[in-house]
Amino acid sequence: EVQLVESGGGLVQPGGSLRLSCAASGFTFSSYWMTWVRQAPGKGLEWVAHINQDGSERGYVDSVRGRCTISRDNAKNSLYLQMNSLRAEDTAVYYCARVWSAFDVWGQGTMVTVSS
Amino acid sequence: EIVLTQSPGTVSLSPGERATLSCRASQSVNNDYLAWYQQKPGQAPRVLIFGASSTATGIPDRFSGSGSGTDFTLTISRLEPEDFAVYYCQQYGSSPFTFGQGTKLEIK
């Protein structure tokens, strides 16, 4: 079964850091671009970042560029999002997704809450 | 950045009726890389349509997509009770890969 499972979310103070992980199974992880998408409570979807198969190409939405780093470990079938200098407006459910026919496989999401 | 505007914001229909959802882009979408997603409360989004008109695996044939350039449409030919949800369009032809604000399809 093709599956993505996120972890690493939680409550963090403004200015803090968090590292999200996404474990992939059921497909050849190293063959696909991957992406992170977030959704603030009661709001719509926002694309956050993407990474190509070998990590040589990455892209970010302006609001996180310079504060977040997307990475992957193909040997561990895992995707990561390192988030620094967190702000209240980063509070959201963070989804990882596979990029093929658009974003065709999604995880269940992990909640990040930035609050003092 | 390509801005996607979905209309209407909310639509109220009855099971068995036809739904037509619109997505307009502020500039042409590269290669018509336009997708539609369905999201139900507490669930992750699910892709319905990619490439503007190709139906994703496992999606019922009552869902169809059309359009090109800047104007796109998602049509649900005959609504089933499980179709009432929020629908998002997304362009993935040029970074940043923007989403529309969503259309809520509710039961009348």
CSV table of C-alpha atoms in Angstrom, one decimal, chain A residues 35 37 39 43-47 50 59-62 95 100-108, chain B residues 1 35 37 39 42-47 49-51 88 90 92 95-101:
chain,number,residue,atom,x,y,z
A,35,THR,CA,6.3,18.4,-1.4
A,37,VAL,CA,1.6,21.7,1.9
A,39,GLN,CA,-3.4,24.3,6.1
A,43,LYS,CA,-8.3,28.0,6.1
A,44,GLY,CA,-7.3,26.8,2.7
A,45,LEU,CA,-4.3,24.9,1.4
A,46,GLU,CA,-0.9,26.5,1.0
A,47,TRP,CA,2.0,25.0,-0.9
A,50,HIS,CA,9.2,21.0,-2.9
A,59,GLY,CA,11.6,25.6,-4.0
A,60,TYR,CA,9.8,27.5,-1.3
A,61,VAL,CA,6.9,29.8,-0.8
A,62,ASP,CA,8.1,33.3,0.0
A,95,TYR,CA,1.0,17.5,4.9
A,100,TRP,CA,3.3,12.8,-9.9
A,101,SER,CA,-0.1,13.4,-11.4
A,102,ALA,CA,-0.3,16.6,-9.5
A,103,PHE,CA,0.0,15.9,-5.7
A,104,ASP,CA,-1.4,12.3,-6.0
A,105,VAL,CA,-0.6,10.8,-2.5
A,106,TRP,CA,-1.0,12.6,0.8
A,107,GLY,CA,-0.2,11.9,4.4
A,108,GLN,CA,-2.7,12.4,7.2
B,1,GLU,CA,2.8,34.2,-8.7
B,35,ALA,CA,-5.5,20.0,-10.6
B,37,TYR,CA,-8.8,18.3,-5.1
B,39,GLN,CA,-11.3,17.6,1.0
B,42,GLY,CA,-10.6,16.1,9.2
B,43,GLN,CA,-9.2,14.4,6.1
B,44,ALA,CA,-6.3,15.1,3.8
B,45,PRO,CA,-7.1,16.4,0.3
B,46,ARG,CA,-7.6,13.9,-2.5
B,47,VAL,CA,-6.7,14.6,-6.1
B,49,ILE,CA,-8.4,15.8,-11.8
B,50,PHE,CA,-4.9,16.5,-13.0
B,51,GLY,CA,-3.7,18.1,-16.3
B,88,TYR,CA,-9.7,23.3,-4.4
B,90,GLN,CA,-4.3,24.2,-7.9
B,92,TYR,CA,1.5,23.1,-10.6
B,95,SER,CA,6.4,27.8,-8.8
B,96,PRO,CA,4.9,28.8,-6.3
B,97,PHE,CA,2.3,26.0,-6.9
B,98,THR,CA,-0.7,28.0,-5.8
B,99,PHE,CA,-4.2,26.8,-4.7
B,100,GLY,CA,-7.5,28.6,-5.1
B,101,GLN,CA,-9.4,29.6,-1.9
